[in-house]
């Protein structure tokens, strides 16, 4: 009888322990685009934010990914009341050092991403990856500026796109609970939080419909000598 009572008492304790070890976010919320998770990477849960204190830095090429960085920082600032420090890989004089932080957010393609064995160019067109590693998470995509020869031909007029931007927005919605309904701050929701613990995760995604945005302007190559010099040589290709 005592053993039975002990076993019954253990069930809610075990359930409580499981509950507290679960993420406080839902990767498969029905209001978001469905994803298919890959095998979880090795690693432990990471307390990125504790009692409003950020214990990580964003490592990125700040000029290349300036817009993505700005939106990501705004999300953390509005949710947790603190702006994430930035390790700028394009600034040799940057005083923020990766080794000073317990965790890192790798935003966009960079040497560290390649060291982890992640090849963003192997992703589908405009595809992105979100994947944790030992002390951080990768948020990166197959951006148009990474594609050799992309839009180099004067008559291409291909749209520039940032798959890393798609990855960043997906991260802020899926993990932080941010919602983007309209272009101004009136159309954005930033849930106030004090803690954020990240559990091992890995998923990749790509748009079903590729980004529109081609410039459909019509050219008059002989309208001026300058235009004639630029475009006429490409006629017949």
mmCIF file of C-alpha atoms in Angstrom:
data_model
loop_
_atom_site.group_PDB
_atom_site.id
_atom_site.type_symbol
_atom_site.label_atom_id
_atom_site.label_comp_id
_atom_site.label_asym_id
_atom_site.label_seq_id
_atom_site.Cartn_x
_atom_site.Cartn_y
_atom_site.Cartn_z
ATOM 1 C CA UNK A 1 0.000 0.000 0.000
ATOM 2 C CA UNK A 2 2.798 2.408 0.930
ATOM 3 C CA UNK A 3 4.606 1.574 -2.303
ATOM 4 C CA UNK A 4 1.460 2.283 -4.287
ATOM 5 C CA UNK A 5 0.958 5.639 -2.575
ATOM 6 C CA UNK A 6 4.602 6.548 -3.196
ATOM 7 C CA UNK A 7 4.277 5.681 -6.887
ATOM 8 C CA UNK A 8 1.102 7.769 -7.190
ATOM 9 C CA UNK A 9 2.803 10.692 -5.464
ATOM 10 C CA UNK A 10 5.762 10.432 -7.814
ATOM 11 C CA UNK A 11 3.652 10.851 -10.967
ATOM 12 C CA UNK A 12 2.769 14.556 -10.476
ATOM 13 C CA UNK A 13 6.360 15.266 -9.374
ATOM 14 C CA UNK A 14 7.709 13.714 -12.565
ATOM 15 C CA UNK A 15 5.130 15.566 -14.630
ATOM 16 C CA UNK A 16 6.121 18.836 -12.966
ATOM 17 C CA UNK A 17 9.807 18.184 -13.645
ATOM 18 C CA UNK A 18 9.022 17.463 -17.303
ATOM 19 C CA UNK A 19 6.967 20.645 -17.541
ATOM 20 C CA UNK A 20 9.726 22.877 -16.232
ATOM 21 C CA UNK A 21 12.213 21.297 -18.608
ATOM 22 C CA UNK A 22 10.047 22.093 -21.628
ATOM 23 C CA UNK A 23 10.566 25.183 -23.806
ATOM 24 C CA UNK A 24 8.354 28.190 -23.130
ATOM 25 C CA UNK A 25 7.741 28.507 -26.873
ATOM 26 C CA UNK A 26 5.863 26.371 -29.351
ATOM 27 C CA UNK A 27 7.706 25.719 -32.592
ATOM 28 C CA UNK A 28 4.582 24.285 -34.171
ATOM 29 C CA UNK A 29 2.045 26.945 -33.318
ATOM 30 C CA UNK A 30 -0.834 26.705 -35.786
ATOM 31 C CA UNK A 31 -0.692 30.442 -36.471
ATOM 32 C CA UNK A 32 2.787 30.059 -37.994
ATOM 33 C CA UNK A 33 4.052 28.357 -41.120
ATOM 34 C CA UNK A 34 4.486 24.611 -40.448
ATOM 35 C CA UNK A 35 8.052 23.355 -40.194
ATOM 36 C CA UNK A 36 9.679 19.937 -40.132
ATOM 37 C CA UNK A 37 12.369 19.568 -37.491
ATOM 38 C CA UNK A 38 15.560 17.701 -38.207
ATOM 39 C CA UNK A 39 17.456 15.571 -35.696
ATOM 40 C CA UNK A 40 18.178 17.692 -32.646
ATOM 41 C CA UNK A 41 21.839 18.743 -32.446
ATOM 42 C CA UNK A 42 23.944 17.785 -29.468
ATOM 43 C CA UNK A 43 23.978 20.297 -26.657
ATOM 44 C CA UNK A 44 22.209 21.472 -23.540
ATOM 45 C CA UNK A 45 19.555 24.108 -23.038
ATOM 46 C CA UNK A 46 20.936 27.651 -23.031
ATOM 47 C CA UNK A 47 19.651 30.482 -20.813
ATOM 48 C CA UNK A 48 20.022 33.353 -23.270
ATOM 49 C CA UNK A 49 18.092 35.733 -21.024
ATOM 50 C CA UNK A 50 17.661 35.423 -17.266
ATOM 51 C CA UNK A 51 15.703 37.973 -15.216
ATOM 52 C CA UNK A 52 16.007 40.460 -18.062
ATOM 53 C CA UNK A 53 19.790 40.089 -18.364
ATOM 54 C CA UNK A 54 21.064 39.077 -21.792
ATOM 55 C CA UNK A 55 23.899 36.572 -21.674
ATOM 56 C CA UNK A 56 24.694 36.500 -25.383
ATOM 57 C CA UNK A 57 25.943 38.624 -28.261
ATOM 58 C CA UNK A 58 24.993 38.735 -31.918
ATOM 59 C CA UNK A 59 27.947 37.979 -34.173
ATOM 60 C CA UNK A 60 27.482 39.223 -37.731
ATOM 61 C CA UNK A 61 28.739 41.364 -40.579
ATOM 62 C CA UNK A 62 26.950 44.498 -39.449
ATOM 63 C CA UNK A 63 27.156 46.351 -42.763
ATOM 64 C CA UNK A 64 26.005 43.412 -44.850
ATOM 65 C CA UNK A 65 23.201 42.415 -42.473
ATOM 66 C CA UNK A 66 22.376 45.827 -41.072
ATOM 67 C CA UNK A 67 18.624 45.618 -41.558
ATOM 68 C CA UNK A 68 18.373 42.098 -40.166
ATOM 69 C CA UNK A 69 20.453 43.127 -37.158
ATOM 70 C CA UNK A 70 18.308 46.192 -36.511
ATOM 71 C CA UNK A 71 15.052 44.208 -36.479
ATOM 72 C CA UNK A 72 16.524 41.440 -34.295
ATOM 73 C CA UNK A 73 17.876 43.929 -31.763
ATOM 74 C CA UNK A 74 14.531 45.722 -31.662
ATOM 75 C CA UNK A 75 12.774 42.436 -30.921
ATOM 76 C CA UNK A 76 15.021 41.676 -27.947
ATOM 77 C CA UNK A 77 14.845 45.268 -26.718
ATOM 78 C CA UNK A 78 11.061 45.381 -26.791
ATOM 79 C CA UNK A 79 10.620 41.901 -25.327
ATOM 80 C CA UNK A 80 13.300 41.951 -22.629
ATOM 81 C CA UNK A 81 14.154 45.633 -22.188
ATOM 82 C CA UNK A 82 17.791 45.236 -23.238
ATOM 83 C CA UNK A 83 19.598 45.560 -26.555
ATOM 84 C CA UNK A 84 21.821 42.697 -27.642
ATOM 85 C CA UNK A 85 25.557 43.509 -27.932
ATOM 86 C CA UNK A 86 27.037 43.057 -31.407
ATOM 87 C CA UNK A 87 30.310 41.463 -32.457
ATOM 88 C CA UNK A 88 30.860 43.185 -35.802
ATOM 89 C CA UNK A 89 33.019 41.014 -38.032
ATOM 90 C CA UNK A 90 33.483 43.916 -40.449
ATOM 91 C CA UNK A 91 35.010 46.222 -37.833
ATOM 92 C CA UNK A 92 38.545 45.369 -36.810
ATOM 93 C CA UNK A 93 38.273 47.878 -33.958
ATOM 94 C CA UNK A 94 35.063 46.414 -32.534
ATOM 95 C CA UNK A 95 35.387 46.314 -28.757
ATOM 96 C CA UNK A 96 32.698 43.683 -28.280
ATOM 97 C CA UNK A 97 34.403 40.284 -28.269
ATOM 98 C CA UNK A 98 32.735 36.911 -28.734
ATOM 99 C CA UNK A 99 34.760 35.332 -25.938
ATOM 100 C CA UNK A 100 33.224 37.734 -23.416
ATOM 101 C CA UNK A 101 29.814 36.103 -23.782
ATOM 102 C CA UNK A 102 28.500 32.699 -22.806
ATOM 103 C CA UNK A 103 26.327 32.339 -25.899
ATOM 104 C CA UNK A 104 26.283 33.632 -29.477
ATOM 105 C CA UNK A 105 23.702 34.287 -32.160
ATOM 106 C CA UNK A 106 25.374 33.852 -35.550
ATOM 107 C CA UNK A 107 23.381 36.089 -37.886
ATOM 108 C CA UNK A 108 24.045 35.496 -41.577
ATOM 109 C CA UNK A 109 26.717 33.488 -43.340
ATOM 110 C CA UNK A 110 30.191 33.889 -41.832
ATOM 111 C CA UNK A 111 33.363 31.863 -41.142
ATOM 112 C CA UNK A 112 31.990 30.423 -37.883
ATOM 113 C CA UNK A 113 28.917 29.116 -39.694
ATOM 114 C CA UNK A 114 31.145 27.333 -42.195
ATOM 115 C CA UNK A 115 33.237 25.898 -39.346
ATOM 116 C CA UNK A 116 30.068 24.285 -38.027
ATOM 117 C CA UNK A 117 29.690 22.478 -41.344
ATOM 118 C CA UNK A 118 26.725 24.552 -42.505
ATOM 119 C CA UNK A 119 26.759 25.379 -46.225
ATOM 120 C CA UNK A 120 24.000 27.913 -46.894
ATOM 121 C CA UNK A 121 24.612 27.595 -50.644
ATOM 122 C CA UNK A 122 23.394 23.990 -50.433
ATOM 123 C CA UNK A 123 19.980 25.238 -49.299
ATOM 124 C CA UNK A 124 17.119 25.704 -51.782
ATOM 125 C CA UNK A 125 16.709 29.112 -53.403
ATOM 126 C CA UNK A 126 15.910 31.651 -50.677
ATOM 127 C CA UNK A 127 16.165 28.838 -48.112
ATOM 128 C CA UNK A 128 17.343 29.338 -44.544
ATOM 129 C CA UNK A 129 18.549 27.362 -41.562
ATOM 130 C CA UNK A 130 18.000 27.775 -37.840
ATOM 131 C CA UNK A 131 20.215 25.445 -35.847
ATOM 132 C CA UNK A 132 21.741 25.413 -32.403
ATOM 133 C CA UNK A 133 25.320 24.414 -31.629
ATOM 134 C CA UNK A 134 27.366 24.076 -28.450
ATOM 135 C CA UNK A 135 27.066 27.680 -27.268
ATOM 136 C CA UNK A 136 24.633 29.375 -29.573
ATOM 137 C CA UNK A 137 22.357 29.360 -32.587
ATOM 138 C CA UNK A 138 22.787 29.924 -36.329
ATOM 139 C CA UNK A 139 20.264 32.145 -38.113
ATOM 140 C CA UNK A 140 21.350 32.267 -41.745
ATOM 141 C CA UNK A 141 20.156 31.821 -45.307
ATOM 142 C CA UNK A 142 21.074 31.550 -48.961
ATOM 143 C CA UNK A 143 21.213 35.266 -49.690
ATOM 144 C CA UNK A 144 21.415 36.587 -53.239
ATOM 145 C CA UNK A 145 24.677 38.459 -52.596
ATOM 146 C CA UNK A 146 26.360 35.122 -51.858
ATOM 147 C CA UNK A 147 25.536 33.677 -55.294
ATOM 148 C CA UNK A 148 28.480 34.033 -57.726
ATOM 149 C CA UNK A 149 27.570 36.188 -60.705
ATOM 150 C CA UNK A 150 24.108 36.968 -59.397
ATOM 151 C CA UNK A 151 22.644 40.019 -61.119
ATOM 152 C CA UNK A 152 25.997 40.934 -62.685
ATOM 153 C CA UNK A 153 24.623 41.117 -66.198
ATOM 154 C CA UNK A 154 23.184 44.622 -66.826
ATOM 155 C CA UNK A 155 20.066 43.116 -68.389
ATOM 156 C CA UNK A 156 19.384 40.627 -65.595
ATOM 157 C CA UNK A 157 17.617 43.057 -63.268
ATOM 158 C CA UNK A 158 17.110 40.242 -60.769
ATOM 159 C CA UNK A 159 15.623 41.091 -57.370
ATOM 160 C CA UNK A 160 17.929 41.132 -54.380
ATOM 161 C CA UNK A 161 16.726 39.032 -51.492
ATOM 162 C CA UNK A 162 17.841 38.105 -48.004
ATOM 163 C CA UNK A 163 16.979 34.606 -46.846
ATOM 164 C CA UNK A 164 18.742 35.538 -43.598
ATOM 165 C CA UNK A 165 16.038 38.152 -43.101
ATOM 166 C CA UNK A 166 13.393 35.442 -43.477
ATOM 167 C CA UNK A 167 15.251 33.308 -40.933
ATOM 168 C CA UNK A 168 15.511 36.204 -38.474
ATOM 169 C CA UNK A 169 11.805 37.023 -38.712
ATOM 170 C CA UNK A 170 10.902 33.356 -38.297
ATOM 171 C CA UNK A 171 13.103 33.176 -35.207
ATOM 172 C CA UNK A 172 11.554 36.243 -33.559
ATOM 173 C CA UNK A 173 8.033 34.955 -34.184
ATOM 174 C CA UNK A 174 8.573 31.298 -33.351
ATOM 175 C CA UNK A 175 10.870 31.679 -30.334
ATOM 176 C CA UNK A 176 10.180 35.147 -28.914
ATOM 177 C CA UNK A 177 6.484 35.346 -29.722
ATOM 178 C CA UNK A 178 6.771 38.538 -31.791
ATOM 179 C CA UNK A 179 4.006 39.079 -34.345
ATOM 180 C CA UNK A 180 4.179 41.286 -37.430
ATOM 181 C CA UNK A 181 0.735 42.341 -38.630
ATOM 182 C CA UNK A 182 1.443 45.744 -40.158
ATOM 183 C CA UNK A 183 4.410 47.828 -41.273
ATOM 184 C CA UNK A 184 4.392 50.308 -38.368
ATOM 185 C CA UNK A 185 4.904 49.626 -34.671
ATOM 186 C CA UNK A 186 1.124 49.755 -34.293
ATOM 187 C CA UNK A 187 1.018 46.529 -36.255
ATOM 188 C CA UNK A 188 3.658 44.669 -34.237
ATOM 189 C CA UNK A 189 3.319 42.754 -30.970
ATOM 190 C CA UNK A 190 6.287 42.288 -28.639
ATOM 191 C CA UNK A 191 5.364 40.144 -25.610
ATOM 192 C CA UNK A 192 7.122 41.302 -22.438
ATOM 193 C CA UNK A 193 9.354 38.630 -20.965
ATOM 194 C CA UNK A 194 12.149 38.237 -18.423
ATOM 195 C CA UNK A 195 13.555 34.845 -19.374
ATOM 196 C CA UNK A 196 14.387 33.004 -22.565
ATOM 197 C CA UNK A 197 15.904 29.532 -22.559
ATOM 198 C CA UNK A 198 16.781 27.971 -25.889
ATOM 199 C CA UNK A 199 16.651 24.201 -26.318
ATOM 200 C CA UNK A 200 18.520 22.253 -29.055
ATOM 201 C CA UNK A 201 16.736 22.715 -32.375
ATOM 202 C CA UNK A 202 17.371 22.379 -36.080
ATOM 203 C CA UNK A 203 15.080 23.120 -38.968
ATOM 204 C CA UNK A 204 15.340 24.482 -42.478
ATOM 205 C CA UNK A 205 12.752 26.118 -44.665
ATOM 206 C CA UNK A 206 12.281 27.822 -48.036
ATOM 207 C CA UNK A 207 9.394 29.734 -49.607
ATOM 208 C CA UNK A 208 6.924 27.794 -51.716
ATOM 209 C CA UNK A 209 6.662 30.850 -53.949
ATOM 210 C CA UNK A 210 9.892 32.635 -54.649
ATOM 211 C CA UNK A 211 10.149 36.366 -54.013
ATOM 212 C CA UNK A 212 8.657 38.553 -56.675
ATOM 213 C CA UNK A 213 10.350 41.841 -57.382
ATOM 214 C CA UNK A 214 11.862 41.846 -60.879
ATOM 215 C CA UNK A 215 12.284 45.261 -62.410
ATOM 216 C CA UNK A 216 10.085 45.168 -65.471
ATOM 217 C CA UNK A 217 11.261 48.545 -66.794
ATOM 218 C CA UNK A 218 11.729 48.759 -70.557
ATOM 219 C CA UNK A 219 15.104 49.854 -71.901
ATOM 220 C CA UNK A 220 15.775 52.346 -74.655
ATOM 221 C CA UNK A 221 19.421 51.576 -75.305
ATOM 222 C CA UNK A 222 19.812 54.115 -78.082
ATOM 223 C CA UNK A 223 18.156 56.973 -76.220
ATOM 224 C CA UNK A 224 21.552 58.299 -75.144
ATOM 225 C CA UNK A 225 25.139 57.437 -76.094
ATOM 226 C CA UNK A 226 25.754 56.279 -72.515
ATOM 227 C CA UNK A 227 22.910 53.758 -72.589
ATOM 228 C CA UNK A 228 23.880 52.606 -76.039
ATOM 229 C CA UNK A 229 27.412 51.880 -74.802
ATOM 230 C CA UNK A 230 26.113 49.877 -71.831
ATOM 231 C CA UNK A 231 23.354 47.765 -73.364
ATOM 232 C CA UNK A 232 23.808 47.455 -77.121
ATOM 233 C CA UNK A 233 26.652 44.938 -76.795
ATOM 234 C CA UNK A 234 24.298 42.518 -75.021
ATOM 235 C CA UNK A 235 21.723 42.434 -77.789
ATOM 236 C CA UNK A 236 21.252 38.998 -79.286
ATOM 237 C CA UNK A 237 22.361 37.100 -76.161
#
